[in-house]
Coordinates of C-alpha atoms and ligand atoms in Angstrom, one line a residue:
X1 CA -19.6 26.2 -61.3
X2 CA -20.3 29.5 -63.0
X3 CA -23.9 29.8 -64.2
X4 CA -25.3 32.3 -66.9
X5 CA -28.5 32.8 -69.1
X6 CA -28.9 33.1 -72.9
X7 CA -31.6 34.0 -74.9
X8 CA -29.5 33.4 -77.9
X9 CA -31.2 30.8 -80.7
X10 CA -30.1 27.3 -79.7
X11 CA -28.2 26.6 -82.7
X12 CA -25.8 29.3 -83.1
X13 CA -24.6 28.4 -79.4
X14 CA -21.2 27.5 -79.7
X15 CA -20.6 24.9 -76.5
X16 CA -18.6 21.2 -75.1
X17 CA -22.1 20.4 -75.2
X18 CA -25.8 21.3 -75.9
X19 CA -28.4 19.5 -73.4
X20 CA -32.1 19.3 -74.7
X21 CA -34.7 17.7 -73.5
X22 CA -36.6 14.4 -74.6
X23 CA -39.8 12.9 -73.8
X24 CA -42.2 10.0 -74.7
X25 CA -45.7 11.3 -76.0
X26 CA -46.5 7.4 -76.7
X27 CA -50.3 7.8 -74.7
X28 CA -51.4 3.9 -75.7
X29 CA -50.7 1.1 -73.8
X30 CA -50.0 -2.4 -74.3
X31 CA -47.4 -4.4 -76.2
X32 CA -47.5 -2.5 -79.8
X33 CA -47.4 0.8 -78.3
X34 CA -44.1 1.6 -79.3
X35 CA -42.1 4.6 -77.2
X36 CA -42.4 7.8 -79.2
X37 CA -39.4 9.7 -77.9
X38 CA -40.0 13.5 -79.3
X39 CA -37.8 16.2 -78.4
X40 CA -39.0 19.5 -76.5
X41 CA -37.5 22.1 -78.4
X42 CA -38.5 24.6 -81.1
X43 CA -35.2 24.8 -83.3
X44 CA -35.9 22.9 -86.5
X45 CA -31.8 22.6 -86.5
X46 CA -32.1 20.8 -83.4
X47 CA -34.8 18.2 -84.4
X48 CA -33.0 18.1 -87.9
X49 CA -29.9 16.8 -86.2
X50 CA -31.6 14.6 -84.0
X51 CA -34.3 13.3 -86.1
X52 CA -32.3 10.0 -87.2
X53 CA -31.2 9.0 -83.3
X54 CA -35.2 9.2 -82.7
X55 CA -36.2 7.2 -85.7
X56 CA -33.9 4.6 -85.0
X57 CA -35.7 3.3 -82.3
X58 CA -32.6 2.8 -79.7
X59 CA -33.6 5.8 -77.5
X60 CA -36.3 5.8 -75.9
X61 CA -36.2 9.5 -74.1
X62 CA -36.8 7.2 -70.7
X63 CA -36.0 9.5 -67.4
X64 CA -33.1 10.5 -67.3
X65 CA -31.8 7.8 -70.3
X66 CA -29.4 9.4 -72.5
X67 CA -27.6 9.7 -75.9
X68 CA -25.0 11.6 -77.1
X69 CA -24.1 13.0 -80.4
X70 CA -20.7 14.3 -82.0
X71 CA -20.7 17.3 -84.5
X72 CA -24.2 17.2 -84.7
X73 CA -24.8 18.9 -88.4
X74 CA -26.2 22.6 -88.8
X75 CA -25.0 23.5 -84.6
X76 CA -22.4 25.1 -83.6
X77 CA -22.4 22.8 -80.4
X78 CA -19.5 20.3 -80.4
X79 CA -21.8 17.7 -79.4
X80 CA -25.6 17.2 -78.6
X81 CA -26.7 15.3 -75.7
X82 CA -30.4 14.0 -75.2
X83 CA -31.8 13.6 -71.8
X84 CA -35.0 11.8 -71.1
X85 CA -37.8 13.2 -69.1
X86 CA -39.9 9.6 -69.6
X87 CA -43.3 10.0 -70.1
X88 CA -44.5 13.7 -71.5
X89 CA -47.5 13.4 -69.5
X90 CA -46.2 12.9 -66.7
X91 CA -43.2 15.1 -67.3
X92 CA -43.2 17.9 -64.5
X93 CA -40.8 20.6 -63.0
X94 CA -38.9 18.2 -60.9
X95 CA -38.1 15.9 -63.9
X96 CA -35.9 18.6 -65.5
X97 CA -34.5 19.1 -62.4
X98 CA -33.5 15.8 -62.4
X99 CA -32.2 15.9 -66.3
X100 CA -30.3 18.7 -65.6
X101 CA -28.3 17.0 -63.4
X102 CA -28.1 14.0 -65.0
X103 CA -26.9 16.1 -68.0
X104 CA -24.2 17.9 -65.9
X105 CA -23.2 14.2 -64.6
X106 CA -22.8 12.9 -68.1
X107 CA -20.5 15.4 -68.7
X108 CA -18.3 15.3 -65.6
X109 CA -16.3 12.3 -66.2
X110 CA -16.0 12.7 -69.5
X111 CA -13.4 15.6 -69.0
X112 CA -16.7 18.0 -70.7
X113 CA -16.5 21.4 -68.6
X114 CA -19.1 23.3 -70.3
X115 CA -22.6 22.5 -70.8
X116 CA -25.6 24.5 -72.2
X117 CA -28.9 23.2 -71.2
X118 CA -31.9 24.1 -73.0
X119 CA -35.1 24.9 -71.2
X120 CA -38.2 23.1 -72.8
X121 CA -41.1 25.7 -74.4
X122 CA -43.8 27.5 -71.8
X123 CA -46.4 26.0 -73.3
X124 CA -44.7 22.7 -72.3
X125 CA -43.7 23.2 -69.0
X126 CA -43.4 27.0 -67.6
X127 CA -40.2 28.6 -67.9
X128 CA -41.0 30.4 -64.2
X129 CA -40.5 27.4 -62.7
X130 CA -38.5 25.0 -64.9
X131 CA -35.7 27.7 -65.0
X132 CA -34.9 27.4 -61.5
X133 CA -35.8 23.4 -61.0
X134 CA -33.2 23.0 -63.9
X135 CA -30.2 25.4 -62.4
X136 CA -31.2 23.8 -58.9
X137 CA -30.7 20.3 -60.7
X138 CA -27.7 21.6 -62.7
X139 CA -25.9 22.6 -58.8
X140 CA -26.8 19.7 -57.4
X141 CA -24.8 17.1 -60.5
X142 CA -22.6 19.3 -59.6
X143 CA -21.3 18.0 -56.6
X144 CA -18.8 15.4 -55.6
X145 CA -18.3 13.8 -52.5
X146 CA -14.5 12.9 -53.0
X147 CA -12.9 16.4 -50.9
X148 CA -9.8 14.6 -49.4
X149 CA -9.0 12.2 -52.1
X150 CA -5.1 13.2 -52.9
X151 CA -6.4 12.2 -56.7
X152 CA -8.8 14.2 -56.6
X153 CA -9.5 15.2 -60.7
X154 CA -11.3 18.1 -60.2
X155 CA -14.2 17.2 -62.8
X156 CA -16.3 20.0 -61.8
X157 CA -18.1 21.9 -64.8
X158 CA -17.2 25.6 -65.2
X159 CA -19.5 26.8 -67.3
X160 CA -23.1 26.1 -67.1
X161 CA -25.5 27.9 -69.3
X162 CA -29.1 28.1 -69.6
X163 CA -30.8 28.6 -73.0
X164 CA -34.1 30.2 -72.5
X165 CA -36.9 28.6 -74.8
X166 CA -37.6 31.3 -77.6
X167 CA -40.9 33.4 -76.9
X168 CA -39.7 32.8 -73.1
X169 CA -40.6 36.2 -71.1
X170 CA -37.4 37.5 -70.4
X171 CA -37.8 39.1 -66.8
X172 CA -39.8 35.7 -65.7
X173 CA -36.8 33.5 -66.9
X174 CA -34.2 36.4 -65.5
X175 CA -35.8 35.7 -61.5
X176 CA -36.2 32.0 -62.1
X177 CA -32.8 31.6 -62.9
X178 CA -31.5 33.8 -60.5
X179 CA -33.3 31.9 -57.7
X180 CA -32.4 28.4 -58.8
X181 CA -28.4 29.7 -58.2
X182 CA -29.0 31.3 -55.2
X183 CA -30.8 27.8 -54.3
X184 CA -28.7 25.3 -55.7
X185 CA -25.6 26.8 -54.4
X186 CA -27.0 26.9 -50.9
X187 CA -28.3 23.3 -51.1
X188 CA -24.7 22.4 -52.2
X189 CA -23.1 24.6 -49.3
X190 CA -25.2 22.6 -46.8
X191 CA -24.4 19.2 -48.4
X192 CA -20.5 19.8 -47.9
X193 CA -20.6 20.3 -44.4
X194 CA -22.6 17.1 -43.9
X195 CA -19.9 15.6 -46.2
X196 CA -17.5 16.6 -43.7
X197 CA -15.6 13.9 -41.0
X198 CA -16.1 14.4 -37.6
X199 CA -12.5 14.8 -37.2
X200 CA -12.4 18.1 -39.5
X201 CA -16.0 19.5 -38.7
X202 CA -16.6 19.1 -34.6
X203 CA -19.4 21.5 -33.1
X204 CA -16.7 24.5 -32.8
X205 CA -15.8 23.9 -37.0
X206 CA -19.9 24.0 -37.6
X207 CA -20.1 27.0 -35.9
X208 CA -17.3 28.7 -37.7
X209 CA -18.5 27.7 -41.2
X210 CA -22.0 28.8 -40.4
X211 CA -20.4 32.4 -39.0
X212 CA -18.4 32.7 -42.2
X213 CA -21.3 32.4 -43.9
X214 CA -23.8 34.4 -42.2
X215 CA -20.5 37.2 -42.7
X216 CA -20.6 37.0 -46.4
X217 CA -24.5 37.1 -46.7
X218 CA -25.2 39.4 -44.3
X219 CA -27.4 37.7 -41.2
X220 CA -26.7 38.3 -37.6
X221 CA -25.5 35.3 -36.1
X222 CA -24.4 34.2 -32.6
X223 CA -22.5 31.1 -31.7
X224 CA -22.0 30.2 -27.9
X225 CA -20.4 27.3 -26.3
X226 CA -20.4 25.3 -22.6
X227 CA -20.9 28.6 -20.8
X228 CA -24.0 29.2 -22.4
X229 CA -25.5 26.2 -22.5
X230 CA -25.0 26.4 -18.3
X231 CA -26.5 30.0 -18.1
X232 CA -29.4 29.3 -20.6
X233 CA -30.0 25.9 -18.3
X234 CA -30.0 24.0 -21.2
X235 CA -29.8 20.8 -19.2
X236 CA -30.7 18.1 -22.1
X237 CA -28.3 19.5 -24.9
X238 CA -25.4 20.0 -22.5
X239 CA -26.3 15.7 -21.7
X240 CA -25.4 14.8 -24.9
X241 CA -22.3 17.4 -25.2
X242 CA -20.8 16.5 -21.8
X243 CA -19.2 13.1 -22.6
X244 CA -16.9 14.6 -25.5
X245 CA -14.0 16.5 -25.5
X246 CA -14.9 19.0 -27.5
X247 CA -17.1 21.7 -26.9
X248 CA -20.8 22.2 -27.7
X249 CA -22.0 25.1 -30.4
X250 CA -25.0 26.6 -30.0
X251 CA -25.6 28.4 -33.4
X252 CA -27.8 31.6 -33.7
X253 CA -28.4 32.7 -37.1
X254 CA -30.6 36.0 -37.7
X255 CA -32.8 37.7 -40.5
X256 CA -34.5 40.6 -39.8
X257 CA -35.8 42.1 -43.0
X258 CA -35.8 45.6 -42.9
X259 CA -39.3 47.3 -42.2
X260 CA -40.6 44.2 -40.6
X261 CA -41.6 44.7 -36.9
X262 CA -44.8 42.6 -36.9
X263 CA -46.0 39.2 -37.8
X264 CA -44.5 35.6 -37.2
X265 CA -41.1 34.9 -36.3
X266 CA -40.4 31.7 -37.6
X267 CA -37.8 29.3 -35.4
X268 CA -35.9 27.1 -37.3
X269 CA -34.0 24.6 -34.9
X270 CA -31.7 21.7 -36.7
X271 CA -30.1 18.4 -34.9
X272 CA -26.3 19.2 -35.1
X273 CA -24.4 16.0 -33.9
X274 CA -21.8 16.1 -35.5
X275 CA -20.7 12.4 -35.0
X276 CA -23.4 10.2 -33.2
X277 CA -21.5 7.1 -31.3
X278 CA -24.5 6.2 -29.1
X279 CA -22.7 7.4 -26.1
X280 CA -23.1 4.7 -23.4
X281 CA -25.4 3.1 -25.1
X282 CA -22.7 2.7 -27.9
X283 CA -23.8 1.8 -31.6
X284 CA -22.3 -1.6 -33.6
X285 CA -19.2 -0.6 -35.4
X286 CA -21.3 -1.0 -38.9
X287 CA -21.8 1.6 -40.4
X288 CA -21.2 3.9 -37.6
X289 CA -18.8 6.3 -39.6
X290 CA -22.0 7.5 -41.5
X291 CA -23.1 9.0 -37.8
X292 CA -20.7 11.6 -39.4
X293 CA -24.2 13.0 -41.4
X294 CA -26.0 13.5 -37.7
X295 CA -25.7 16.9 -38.4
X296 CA -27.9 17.0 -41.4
X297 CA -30.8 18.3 -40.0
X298 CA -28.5 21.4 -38.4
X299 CA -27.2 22.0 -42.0
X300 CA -30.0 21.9 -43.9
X301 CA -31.3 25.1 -41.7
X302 CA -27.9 26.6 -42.2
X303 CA -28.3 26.2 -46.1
X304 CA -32.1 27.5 -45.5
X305 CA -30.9 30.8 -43.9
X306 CA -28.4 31.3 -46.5
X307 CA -31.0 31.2 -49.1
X308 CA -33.4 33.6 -47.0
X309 CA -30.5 35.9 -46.4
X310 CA -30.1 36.0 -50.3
X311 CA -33.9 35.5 -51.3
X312 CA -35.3 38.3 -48.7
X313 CA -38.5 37.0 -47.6
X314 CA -40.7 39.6 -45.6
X315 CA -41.0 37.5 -42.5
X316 CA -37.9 37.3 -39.4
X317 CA -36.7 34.3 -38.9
X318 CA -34.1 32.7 -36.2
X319 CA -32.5 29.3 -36.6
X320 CA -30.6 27.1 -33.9
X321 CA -28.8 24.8 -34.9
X322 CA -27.6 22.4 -31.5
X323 CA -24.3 20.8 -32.0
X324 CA -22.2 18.5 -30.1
X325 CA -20.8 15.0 -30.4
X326 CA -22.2 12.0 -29.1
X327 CA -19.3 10.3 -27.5
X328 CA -18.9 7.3 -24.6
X329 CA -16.4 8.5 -21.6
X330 CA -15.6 9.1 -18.3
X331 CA -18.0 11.9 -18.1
X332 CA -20.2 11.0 -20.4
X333 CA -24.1 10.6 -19.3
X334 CA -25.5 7.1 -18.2
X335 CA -28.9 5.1 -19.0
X336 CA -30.4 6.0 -15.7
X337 CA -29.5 9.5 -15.4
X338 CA -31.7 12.0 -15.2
X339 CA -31.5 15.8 -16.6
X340 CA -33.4 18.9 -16.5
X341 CA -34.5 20.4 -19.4
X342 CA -34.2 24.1 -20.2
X343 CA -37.3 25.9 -19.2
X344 CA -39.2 28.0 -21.3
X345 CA -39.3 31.0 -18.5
X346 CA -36.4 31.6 -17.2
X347 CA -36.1 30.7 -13.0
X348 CA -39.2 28.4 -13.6
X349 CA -38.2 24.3 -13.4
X350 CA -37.5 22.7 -16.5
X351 CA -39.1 19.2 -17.7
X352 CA -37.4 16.7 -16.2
X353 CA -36.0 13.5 -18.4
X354 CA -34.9 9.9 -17.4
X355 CA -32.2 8.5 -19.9
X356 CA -33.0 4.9 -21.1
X357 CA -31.2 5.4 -23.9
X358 CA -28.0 7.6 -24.4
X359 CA -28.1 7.0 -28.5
X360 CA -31.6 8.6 -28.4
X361 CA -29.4 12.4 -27.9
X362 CA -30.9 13.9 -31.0
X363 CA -34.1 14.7 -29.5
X364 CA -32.3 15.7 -26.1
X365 CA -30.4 18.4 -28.1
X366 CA -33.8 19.6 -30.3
X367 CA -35.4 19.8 -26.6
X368 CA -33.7 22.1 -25.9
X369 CA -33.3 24.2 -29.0
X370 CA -36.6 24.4 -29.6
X371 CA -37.4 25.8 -25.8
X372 CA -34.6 28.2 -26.7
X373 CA -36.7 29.4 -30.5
X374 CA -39.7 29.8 -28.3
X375 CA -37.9 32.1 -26.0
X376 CA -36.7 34.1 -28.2
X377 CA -40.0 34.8 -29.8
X378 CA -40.7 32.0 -32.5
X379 CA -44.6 32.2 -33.5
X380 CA -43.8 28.9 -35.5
X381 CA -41.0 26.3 -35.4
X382 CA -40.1 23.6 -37.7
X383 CA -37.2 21.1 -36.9
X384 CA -35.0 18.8 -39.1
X385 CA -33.3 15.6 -38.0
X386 CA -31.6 12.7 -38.6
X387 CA -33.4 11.5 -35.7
X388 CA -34.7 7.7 -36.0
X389 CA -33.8 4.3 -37.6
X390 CA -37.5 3.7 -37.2
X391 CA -38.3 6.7 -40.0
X392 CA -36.1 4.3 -42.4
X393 CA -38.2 1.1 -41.4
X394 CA -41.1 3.0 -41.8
X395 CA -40.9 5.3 -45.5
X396 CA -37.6 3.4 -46.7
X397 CA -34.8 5.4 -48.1
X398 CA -37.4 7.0 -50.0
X399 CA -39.7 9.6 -48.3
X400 CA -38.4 11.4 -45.3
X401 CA -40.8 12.2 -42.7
X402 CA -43.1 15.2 -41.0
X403 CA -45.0 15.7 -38.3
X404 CA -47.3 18.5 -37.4
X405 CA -49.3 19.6 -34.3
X406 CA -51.1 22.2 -36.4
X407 CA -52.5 21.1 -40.2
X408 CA -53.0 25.2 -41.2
X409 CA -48.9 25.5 -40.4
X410 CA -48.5 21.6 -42.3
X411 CA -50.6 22.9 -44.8
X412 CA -47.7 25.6 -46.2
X413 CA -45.5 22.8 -45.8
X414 CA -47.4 20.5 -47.8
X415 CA -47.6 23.5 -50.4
X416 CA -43.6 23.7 -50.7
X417 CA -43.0 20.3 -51.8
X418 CA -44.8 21.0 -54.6
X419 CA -42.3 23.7 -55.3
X420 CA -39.4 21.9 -53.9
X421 CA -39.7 18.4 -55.2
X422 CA -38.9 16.7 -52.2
X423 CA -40.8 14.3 -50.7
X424 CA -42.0 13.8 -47.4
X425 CA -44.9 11.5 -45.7
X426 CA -47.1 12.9 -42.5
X427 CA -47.2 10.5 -40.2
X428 CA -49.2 10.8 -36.7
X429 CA -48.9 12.4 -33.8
X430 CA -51.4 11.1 -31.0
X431 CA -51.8 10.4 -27.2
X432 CA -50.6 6.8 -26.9
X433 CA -47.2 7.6 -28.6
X434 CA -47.0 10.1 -25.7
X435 CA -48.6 7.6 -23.2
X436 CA -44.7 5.2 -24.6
X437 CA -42.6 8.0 -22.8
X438 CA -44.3 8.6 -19.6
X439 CA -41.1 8.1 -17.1
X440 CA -41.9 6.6 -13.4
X441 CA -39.1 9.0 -11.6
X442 CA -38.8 11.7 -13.8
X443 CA -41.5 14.1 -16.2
X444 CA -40.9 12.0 -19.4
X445 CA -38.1 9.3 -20.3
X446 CA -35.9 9.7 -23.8
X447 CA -37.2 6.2 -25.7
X448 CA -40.4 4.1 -25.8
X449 CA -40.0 0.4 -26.8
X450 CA -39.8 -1.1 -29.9
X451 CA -42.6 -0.4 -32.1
X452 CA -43.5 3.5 -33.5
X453 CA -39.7 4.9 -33.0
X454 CA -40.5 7.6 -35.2
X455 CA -43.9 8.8 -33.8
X456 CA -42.5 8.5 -30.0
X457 CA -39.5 10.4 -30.9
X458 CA -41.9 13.0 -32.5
X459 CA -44.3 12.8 -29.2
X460 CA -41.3 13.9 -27.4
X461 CA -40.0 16.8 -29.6
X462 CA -44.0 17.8 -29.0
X463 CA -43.4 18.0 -25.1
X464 CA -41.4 20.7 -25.8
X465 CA -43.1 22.6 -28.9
X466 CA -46.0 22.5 -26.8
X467 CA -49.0 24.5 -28.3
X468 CA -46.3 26.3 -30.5
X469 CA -47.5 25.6 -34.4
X470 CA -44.3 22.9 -35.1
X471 CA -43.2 20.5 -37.9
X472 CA -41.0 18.4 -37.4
X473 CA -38.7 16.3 -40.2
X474 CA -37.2 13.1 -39.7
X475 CA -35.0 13.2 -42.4
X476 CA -32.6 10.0 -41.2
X477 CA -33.7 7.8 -44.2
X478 CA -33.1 10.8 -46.7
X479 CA -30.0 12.3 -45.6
X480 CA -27.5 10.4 -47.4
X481 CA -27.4 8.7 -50.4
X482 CA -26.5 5.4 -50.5
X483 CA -26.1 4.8 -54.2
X484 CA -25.5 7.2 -56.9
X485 CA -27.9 8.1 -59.4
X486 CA -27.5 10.2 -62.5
X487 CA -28.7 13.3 -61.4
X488 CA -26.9 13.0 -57.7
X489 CA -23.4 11.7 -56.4
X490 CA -23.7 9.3 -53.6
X491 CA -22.9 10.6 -50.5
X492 CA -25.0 13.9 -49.2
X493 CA -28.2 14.9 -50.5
X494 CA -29.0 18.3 -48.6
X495 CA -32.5 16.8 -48.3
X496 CA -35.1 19.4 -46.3
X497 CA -33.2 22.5 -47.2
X498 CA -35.4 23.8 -50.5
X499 CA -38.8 22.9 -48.5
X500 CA -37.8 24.3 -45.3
X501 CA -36.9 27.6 -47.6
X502 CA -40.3 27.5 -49.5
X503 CA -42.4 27.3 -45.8
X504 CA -40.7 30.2 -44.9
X505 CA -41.1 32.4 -48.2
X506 CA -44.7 30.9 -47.6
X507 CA -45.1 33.5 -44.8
Ligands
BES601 N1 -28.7 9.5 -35.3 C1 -29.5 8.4 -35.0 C2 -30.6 8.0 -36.0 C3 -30.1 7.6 -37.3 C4 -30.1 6.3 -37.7 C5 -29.8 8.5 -38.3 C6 -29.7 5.9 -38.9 C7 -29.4 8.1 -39.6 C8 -29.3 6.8 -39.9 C9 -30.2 8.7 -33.6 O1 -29.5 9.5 -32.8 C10 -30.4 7.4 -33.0 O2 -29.5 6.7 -32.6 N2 -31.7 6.9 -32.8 C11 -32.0 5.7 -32.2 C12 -33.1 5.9 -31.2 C13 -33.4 4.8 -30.3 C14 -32.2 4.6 -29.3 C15 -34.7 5.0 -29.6 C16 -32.4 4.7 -33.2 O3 -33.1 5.1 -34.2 O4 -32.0 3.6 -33.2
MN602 MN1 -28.2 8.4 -31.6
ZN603 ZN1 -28.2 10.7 -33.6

């Protein structure tokens, strides 16, 4: 999708399609408050050629509810599309996000390859942020999950533009817009590997695409194998990576801004299975091909650096992603076993783990790769993983979840939603979750009953982050959608990628 910016007065654009905002200003309640759906736009052309559609009293400007007009009269837009924001009260950034992409969606099946959107006034909503939240939204419509389907229609919008509200400062709009590309494209990027089969993206193919990548944007990047994994001691990730035939990847990715020799090096360390059978401990056959998103957590840091590679934050940054398939075999690891984690000085013991559970390898892997960001000099860490059921039982397919052993380092995390729009639920840390995982042969054990999944699987992430400020996202719940809606495509949402990128420009 190409994307530009216009500044050009709304009616002269000529376009497939013009996309404006709608909203309800009814403020009463109760059954003879009607909806008053009002449109947020300046051009008296516009309201002109809409002003019947909201009179009638069919549209309601609901979220993301929509209604579409041929040859509307005084434009030089083939058709005008409404999209609904609900509410105008309660209208914020992340609801144009979401009509952007609903607008973008609308016009995808309907063989519509151009679309204008136009940005509602400043004084409505502020143009430095709704730029970006709406070319974010318009990247993420976007996307279609359908990549090996031999009738594959590609439906994919060309031409996206951007209509700057008039008054709009130019250079604010300019760096919004520019951002939400750089952002929507990166969120989009990580979204397609997750979308991937194991079959066509195994640990080695991760690492490749994440090279590539780094290559055109410019980080350093590293990506070992076995070898390494034996050398480093990296005795919990190799667990998990030793039952399948094909090799691990341990993926480096580096930003060193230049000039910046001090301050915190953030670590950014992603679960990368990229299938997730269980192991021994093998999962029931439903559902299991999803296990193909167990790498979501590894590509949402992959997306992230690609962003900060682009975006230039002054802070150095280093993300691991640990990838490897989960697979039952001959040499794969037993409930019983016990493995050595990699220690944090190098010729000192490592933590030592008893495996109840082989299908709890997510947090073996992030063991290890967070020891490995500490190493290397990470100040702060955060993690992202498709790591329990239990987070699903617990927020729904809703919220994702985070954990924190430090609120100041939660606190710019908490800060970035509000920029990112996703959402995510703190949920505790504490003593008696790590009391669950106390092992009687080994230092800790890999599961801890029934109840608390989530927190225990936290609690032993924790182990390892020590006294190192750490969040950590359980982003199992989030990770894939299950049913489309009409901003997103079912199938991979990128979920953790824009907030993950905002905590780090927070620096
Ligand atoms: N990858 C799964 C978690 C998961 C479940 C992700 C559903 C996405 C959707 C993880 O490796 C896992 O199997 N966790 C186990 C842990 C248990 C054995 C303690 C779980 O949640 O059941
Ligand atoms: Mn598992
Ligand atoms: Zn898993």
């Amino acid at each position: 999708m190409r994307a530009e910016l216009s500044f050009a007065p709304l009616s002269g654009i000529e376009t497939e399609l013009l996309a404006v905002l709608a909203a309800d200003t009814q403020t009463a309640k109760g059954p003879d408050a009607k909806p008053q759906p009002t449109l947020l736009v300046a051009d008296p052309s516009v309201q002109a050629a809409a002003a019947a559609v909201l009179a009638s009293g069919e549209y309601k400007a609901g979220a993301n509810e929509t209604v579409l007009l041929h040859a509307p009269a005084g434009l030089a837009a083939k058709r005008l599309l409404l999209v609904g924001l609900g509410k105008l009260a309660k209208a914020t950034v992340h609801s144009v996000r979401h009509a952007a992409g609903t607008a973008i969606r609308f016009a995808k099946p309907r063989g519509i390859r151009e679309v204008v959107l136009a940005l509602p006034p400043s004084e409505i909503l502020p143009a430095a942020t709704s730029g970006r939240a709406a070319v974010e939204g318009a990247f993420i419509g976007d996307f279609d999950p359908d990549t090996y389907r031999s009738d594959r229609k590609d439906q994919s919008i060309q031409s996206f533009t951007l209509a700057a509200p008039a008054g709009a400062d130019p250079k604010t709009v300019e760096a919004s817009f520019a951002e939400g590309v750089i952002i929507g494209e990166s969120q989009n990027f990580a979204r397609s590997l997750v979308n991937e089969p194991g079959n066509k993206l195994t640990p080695t193919v991760l690492g490749q695409r994440a090279a590539l990548m780094a290559q055109e944007v410019g980080l350093d990047w590293e990506v070992h194998s076995t070898d390494k994994l034996h050398e480093l001691k990296m005795g919990a990730f190799w667990s998990v990576a030793q039952g399948s035939a094909e090799p691990p990847a341990l993926i480096v990715l580096r930003y060193t801004p230049e000039g910046v020799a001090n301050g915190p090096i953030l670590g950014l360390v992603g679960k990368g299975i990229t299938f997730d059978t269980g192991g021994i401990s093998i999962k029931p056959a439903d559902n299991m091909e999803k296990m193909k998103y167990d790498m979501a957590g590894g590509a949402a840091m992959i997306g992230a650096m690609r962003a900060i590679a682009l975006l230039k934050p002054r802070v150095r940054v280093i993300a691991i992603v640990c990838a490897a398939e989960n697979m039952p075999s001959g040499t794969a690891q037993k409930p019983g076993d016990v493995q050595t984690a990699m220690p944090l000085t190098p010729g000192k013991p490592g933590k030592t783990i008893e495996i109840i559970n082989t299908d709890a390898e997510g947090r073996l892997v992030l063991a290890d790769g967070l020891t490995y960001a500490r190493q290397l000099g990470a100040t702060h860490l955060i993690d992202a993983a498709t790591l329990t059921g239990a987070i699903k039982v617990a927020l729904g397919m809703v919220t994702a979840g985070a954990f924190s052993n430090d609120d100041s380092t939660y606190a710019r995390f908490a800060a970035a939603l509000q920029v990112s729009g996703e959402k995510f639920w703190r949920l505790p840390l504490g003593d008696e979750y790590a009391d669950l995982i106390k092992s009687d042969i080994a230092d800790i054990k890999n599961t801890g009953g029934r109840w608390g999944g989530a927190m225990i699987a936290a609690e032993f992430l924790h182990t390892f982050a020590e006294d190192t400020p750490w969040i950590h996202l359980d982003i199992a719940g989030l990770a894939w959608v299950e049913d489309s809606r009409p901003y997103i495509a079912k199938g991979p949402s990128g979920i953790g990628m824009r907030s993950i990128l905002e905590w780090v420009r927070s620096f």
